[in-house]
Coordinates of C-alpha atoms in Angstrom, one line a residue:
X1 CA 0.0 0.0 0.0
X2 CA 1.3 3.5 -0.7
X3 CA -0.4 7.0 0.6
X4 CA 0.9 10.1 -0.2
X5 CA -0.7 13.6 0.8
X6 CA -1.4 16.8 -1.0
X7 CA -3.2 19.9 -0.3
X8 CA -4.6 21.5 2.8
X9 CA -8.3 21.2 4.1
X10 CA -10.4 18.6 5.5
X11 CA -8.9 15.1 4.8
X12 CA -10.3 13.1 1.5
X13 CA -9.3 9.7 0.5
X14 CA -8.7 9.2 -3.2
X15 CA -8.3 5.2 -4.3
X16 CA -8.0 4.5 -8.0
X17 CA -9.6 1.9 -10.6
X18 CA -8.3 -1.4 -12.0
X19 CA -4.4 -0.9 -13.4
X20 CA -4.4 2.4 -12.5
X21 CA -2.5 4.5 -10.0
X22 CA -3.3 7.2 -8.0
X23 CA -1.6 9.0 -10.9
X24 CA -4.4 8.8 -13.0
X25 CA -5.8 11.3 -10.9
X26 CA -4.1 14.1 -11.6
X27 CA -6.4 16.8 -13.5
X28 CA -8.7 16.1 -10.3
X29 CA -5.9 16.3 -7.5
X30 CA -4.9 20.1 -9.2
X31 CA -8.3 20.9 -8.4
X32 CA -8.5 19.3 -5.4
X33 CA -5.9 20.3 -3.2
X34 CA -6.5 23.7 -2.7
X35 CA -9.7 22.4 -0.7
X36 CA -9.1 19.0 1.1
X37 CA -6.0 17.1 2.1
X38 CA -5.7 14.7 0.0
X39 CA -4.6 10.7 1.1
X40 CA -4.2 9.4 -2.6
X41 CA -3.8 5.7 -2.5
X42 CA -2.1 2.8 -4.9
X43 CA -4.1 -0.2 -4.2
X44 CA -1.9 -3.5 -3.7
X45 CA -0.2 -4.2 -6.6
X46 CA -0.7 -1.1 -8.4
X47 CA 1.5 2.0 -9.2
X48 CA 4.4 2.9 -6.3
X49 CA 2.6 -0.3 -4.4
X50 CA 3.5 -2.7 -7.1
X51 CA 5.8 -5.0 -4.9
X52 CA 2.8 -6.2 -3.3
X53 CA 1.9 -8.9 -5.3
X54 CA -1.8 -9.9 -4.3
X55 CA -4.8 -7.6 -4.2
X56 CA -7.9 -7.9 -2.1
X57 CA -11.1 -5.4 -1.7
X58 CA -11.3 -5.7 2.3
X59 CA -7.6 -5.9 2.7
X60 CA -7.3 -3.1 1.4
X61 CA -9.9 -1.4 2.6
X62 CA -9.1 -1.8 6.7
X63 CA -5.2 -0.6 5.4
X64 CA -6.2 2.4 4.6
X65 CA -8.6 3.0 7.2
X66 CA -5.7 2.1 9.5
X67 CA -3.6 4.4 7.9
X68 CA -5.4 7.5 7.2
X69 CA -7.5 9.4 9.6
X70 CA -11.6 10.2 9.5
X71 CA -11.8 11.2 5.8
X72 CA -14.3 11.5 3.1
X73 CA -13.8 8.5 0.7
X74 CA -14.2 8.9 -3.1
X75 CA -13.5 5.6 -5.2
X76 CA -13.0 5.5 -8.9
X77 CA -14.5 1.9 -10.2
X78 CA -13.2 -0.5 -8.2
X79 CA -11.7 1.7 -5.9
X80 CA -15.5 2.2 -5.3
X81 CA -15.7 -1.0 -4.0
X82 CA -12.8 -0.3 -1.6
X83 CA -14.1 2.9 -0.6
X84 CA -17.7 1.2 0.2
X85 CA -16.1 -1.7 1.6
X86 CA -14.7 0.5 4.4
X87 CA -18.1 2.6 4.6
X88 CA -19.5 -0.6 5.4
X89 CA -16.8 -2.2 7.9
X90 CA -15.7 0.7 9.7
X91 CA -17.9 3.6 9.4
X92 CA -16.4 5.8 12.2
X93 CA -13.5 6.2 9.9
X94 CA -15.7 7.4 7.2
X95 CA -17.5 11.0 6.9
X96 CA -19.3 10.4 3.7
X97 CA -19.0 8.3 1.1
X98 CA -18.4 9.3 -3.1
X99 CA -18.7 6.4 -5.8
X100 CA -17.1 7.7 -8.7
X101 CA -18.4 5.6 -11.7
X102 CA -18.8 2.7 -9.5
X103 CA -21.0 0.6 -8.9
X104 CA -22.4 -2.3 -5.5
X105 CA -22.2 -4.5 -8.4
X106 CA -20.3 -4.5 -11.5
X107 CA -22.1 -7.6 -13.5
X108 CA -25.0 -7.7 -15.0
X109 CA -27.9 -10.4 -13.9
X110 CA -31.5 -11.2 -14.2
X111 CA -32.7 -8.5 -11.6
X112 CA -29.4 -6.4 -12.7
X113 CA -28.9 -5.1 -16.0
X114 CA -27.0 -2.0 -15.5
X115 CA -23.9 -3.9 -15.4
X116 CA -21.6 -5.4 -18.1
X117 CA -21.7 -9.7 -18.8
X118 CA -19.9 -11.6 -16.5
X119 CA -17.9 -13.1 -19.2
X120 CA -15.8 -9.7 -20.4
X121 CA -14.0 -10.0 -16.9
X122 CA -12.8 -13.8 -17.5
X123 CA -12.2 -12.9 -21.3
X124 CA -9.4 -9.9 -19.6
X125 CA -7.9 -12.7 -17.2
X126 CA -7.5 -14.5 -20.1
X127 CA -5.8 -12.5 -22.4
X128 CA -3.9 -10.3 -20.0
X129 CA -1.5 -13.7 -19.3
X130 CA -1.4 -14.2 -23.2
X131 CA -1.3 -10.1 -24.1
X132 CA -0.5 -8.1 -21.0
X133 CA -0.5 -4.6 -22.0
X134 CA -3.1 -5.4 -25.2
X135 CA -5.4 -5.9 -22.0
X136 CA -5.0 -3.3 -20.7
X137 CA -5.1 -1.1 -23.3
X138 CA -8.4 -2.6 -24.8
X139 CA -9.8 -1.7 -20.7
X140 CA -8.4 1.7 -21.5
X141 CA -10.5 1.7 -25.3
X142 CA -14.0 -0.1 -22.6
X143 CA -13.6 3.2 -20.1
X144 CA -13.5 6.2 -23.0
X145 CA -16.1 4.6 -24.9
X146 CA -19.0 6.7 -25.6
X147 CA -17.4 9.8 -24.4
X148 CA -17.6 13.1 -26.4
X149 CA -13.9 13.5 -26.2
X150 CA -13.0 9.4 -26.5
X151 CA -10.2 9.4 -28.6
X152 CA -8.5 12.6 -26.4
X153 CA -9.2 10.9 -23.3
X154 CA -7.9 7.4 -24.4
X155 CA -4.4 9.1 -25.3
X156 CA -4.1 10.4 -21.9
X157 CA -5.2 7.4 -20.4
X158 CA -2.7 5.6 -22.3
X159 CA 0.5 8.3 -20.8
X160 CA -1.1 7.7 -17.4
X161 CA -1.8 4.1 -16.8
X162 CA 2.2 3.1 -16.7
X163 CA 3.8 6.4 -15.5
X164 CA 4.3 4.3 -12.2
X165 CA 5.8 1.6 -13.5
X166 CA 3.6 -1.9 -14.7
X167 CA 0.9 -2.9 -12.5
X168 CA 1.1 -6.7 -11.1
X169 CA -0.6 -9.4 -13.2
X170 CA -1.4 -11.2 -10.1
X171 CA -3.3 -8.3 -8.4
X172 CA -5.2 -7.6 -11.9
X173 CA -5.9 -11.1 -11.9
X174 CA -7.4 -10.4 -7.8
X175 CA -9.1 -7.0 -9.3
X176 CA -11.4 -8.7 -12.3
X177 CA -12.0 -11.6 -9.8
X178 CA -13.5 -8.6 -7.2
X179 CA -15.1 -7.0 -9.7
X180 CA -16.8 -10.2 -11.3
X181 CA -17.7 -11.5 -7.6
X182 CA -18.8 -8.6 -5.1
X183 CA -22.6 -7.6 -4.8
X184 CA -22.7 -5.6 -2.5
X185 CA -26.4 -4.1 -3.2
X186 CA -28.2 -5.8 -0.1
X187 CA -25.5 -3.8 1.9
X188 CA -26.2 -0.2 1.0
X189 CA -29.6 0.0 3.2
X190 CA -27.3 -0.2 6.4
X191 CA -24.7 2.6 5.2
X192 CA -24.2 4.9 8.4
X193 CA -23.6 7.6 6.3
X194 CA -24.4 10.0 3.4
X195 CA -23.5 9.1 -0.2
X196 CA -22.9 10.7 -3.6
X197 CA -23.1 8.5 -6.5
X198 CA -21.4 10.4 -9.7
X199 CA -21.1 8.6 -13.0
X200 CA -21.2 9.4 -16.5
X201 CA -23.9 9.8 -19.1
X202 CA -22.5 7.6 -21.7
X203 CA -20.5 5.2 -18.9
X204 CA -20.5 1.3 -20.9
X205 CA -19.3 -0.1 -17.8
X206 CA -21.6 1.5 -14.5
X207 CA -24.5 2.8 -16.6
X208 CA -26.5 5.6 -14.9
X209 CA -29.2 3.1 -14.5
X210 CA -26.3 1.4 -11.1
X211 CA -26.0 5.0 -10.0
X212 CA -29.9 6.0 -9.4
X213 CA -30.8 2.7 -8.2
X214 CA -27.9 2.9 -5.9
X215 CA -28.9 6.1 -4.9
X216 CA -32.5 5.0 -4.5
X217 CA -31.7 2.3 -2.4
X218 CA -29.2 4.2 -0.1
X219 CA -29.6 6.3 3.0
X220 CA -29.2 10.0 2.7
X221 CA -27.9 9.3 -1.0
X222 CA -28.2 10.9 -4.2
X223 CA -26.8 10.7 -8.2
X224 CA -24.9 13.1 -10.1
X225 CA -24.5 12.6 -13.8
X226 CA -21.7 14.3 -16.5
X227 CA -22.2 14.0 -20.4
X228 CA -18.9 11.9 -19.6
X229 CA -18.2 8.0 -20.3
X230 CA -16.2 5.8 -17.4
X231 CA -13.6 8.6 -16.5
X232 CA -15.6 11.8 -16.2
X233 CA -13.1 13.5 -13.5
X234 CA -11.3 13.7 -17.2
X235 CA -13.1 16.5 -18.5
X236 CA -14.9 17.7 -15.7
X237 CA -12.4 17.9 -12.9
X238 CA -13.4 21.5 -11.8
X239 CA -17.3 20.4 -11.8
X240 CA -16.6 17.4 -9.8
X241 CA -14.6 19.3 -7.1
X242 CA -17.6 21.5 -6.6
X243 CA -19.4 19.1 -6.0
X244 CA -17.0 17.0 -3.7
X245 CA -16.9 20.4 -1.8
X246 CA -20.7 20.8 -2.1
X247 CA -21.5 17.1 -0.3
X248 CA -18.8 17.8 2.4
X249 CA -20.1 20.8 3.8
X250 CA -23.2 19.3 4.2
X251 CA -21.6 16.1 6.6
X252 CA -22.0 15.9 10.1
X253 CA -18.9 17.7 11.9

């Protein structure tokens, strides 16, 4: 696990999505820091954490809330599921909660359709141990689709997602596996605190569909939608930080 801090405010937690690095972040963290005090986190496996070979959602999850103190939490796709994992397990450590084009369940099922088919995730395990960075680049192609800007935002993507080096095929491997697996919608009903569920308009992986019904289902929860696809703190850092600042000043002290 790596942490590093920027900024100066009221502490914020900031974990990434699958193969990225906290990085990835970085239009967001400009806009960011003069506000909060930012914990930005590489996940197991990922970015300046890459020695660590395995990767695992609740791991991860009572790490950080070890490590950092009470904090507003905002994960990016899977680091969604990190971020709500630690909502859920220990809420004192969590002010509020921001799920950033993610999702309490990432496949799609018979009661679930705003999710992708559970076989694109085993299709990526397969072909990231025949084609690693094909894999990985194709995700890259999955998250810009459907964006106004896609081609744009898939070149930056493609600068970003190794600046910190190659992420560990062995905690990919553990991040498809979490994202294929965890359904965690049962769970949001008991959330101790108040959520913000921002996703893009023209996301193909967490349609806006996951976000209202997320939101619906949540308490004190509500959706915020950008004419963005999977990445929409891309284009629309400065709108998103409002926001972020918006929902914090509304938490309990």
């Amino acid at each position: 696990m790596h942490i590093e801090i920027h900024g100066e405010g009221a502490d914020l937690v900031l974990i990434h999505g699958w193969a990225m690095h906290g990085g990835i972040f970085a239009p967001l963290l400009d806009t960011l820091k003069p506000h909060f005090r930012v914990h930005l986190v590489d996940l197991p496996g990922h970015g300046l954490a890459r020695e660590e070979v395995h990767f695992d959602i609740a791991d991860s999850a009572r790490r950080i809330t070890a490590a950092t103190p009470r904090a507003l939490w905002v994960g990016w796709s899977l680091g969604g599921l990190v971020a709500l994992r630690a909502a859920l397990d220990v809420p004192a450590q969590v002010r509020g909660l921001v799920m950033l084009a993610s999702s309490p369940r990432f496949v799609a099922a018979p009661d679930w359709p705003h999710g992708v088919a559970a076989t694109v995730f085993g299709e990526f395990a397969d072909e990231l141990h025949a084609r690693y960075r094909h894999a990985i680049e194709r995700f890259l192609a999955l998250e810009t689709l459907g964006s106004p800007h896609a081609q744009a935002q898939l070149r930056e993507l493609r600068q970003l997602v190794f600046a910190r080096g190659e992420p560990r095929l062995e905690a990919l491997c553990d991040g498809l596996a979490a994202l294929a697996a965890n359904d965690l919608r049962e769970s949001l009903e008991s959330l101790a605190m108040p959520s913000l569920w921002i996703g893009g308009r023209r996301d193909r992986l967490v349609p806006p569909g996951a976000l209202q019904w997320a939101a619906a289902h949540a308490p004190h929860a509500r959706a915020l939608e950008f004419n963005s696809g999977h990445a929409p703190f891309l284009e629309f850092a400065p709108a998103i930080t409002d926001a972020l600042i918006e929902f914090a000043a509304g938490l309990p002290a």
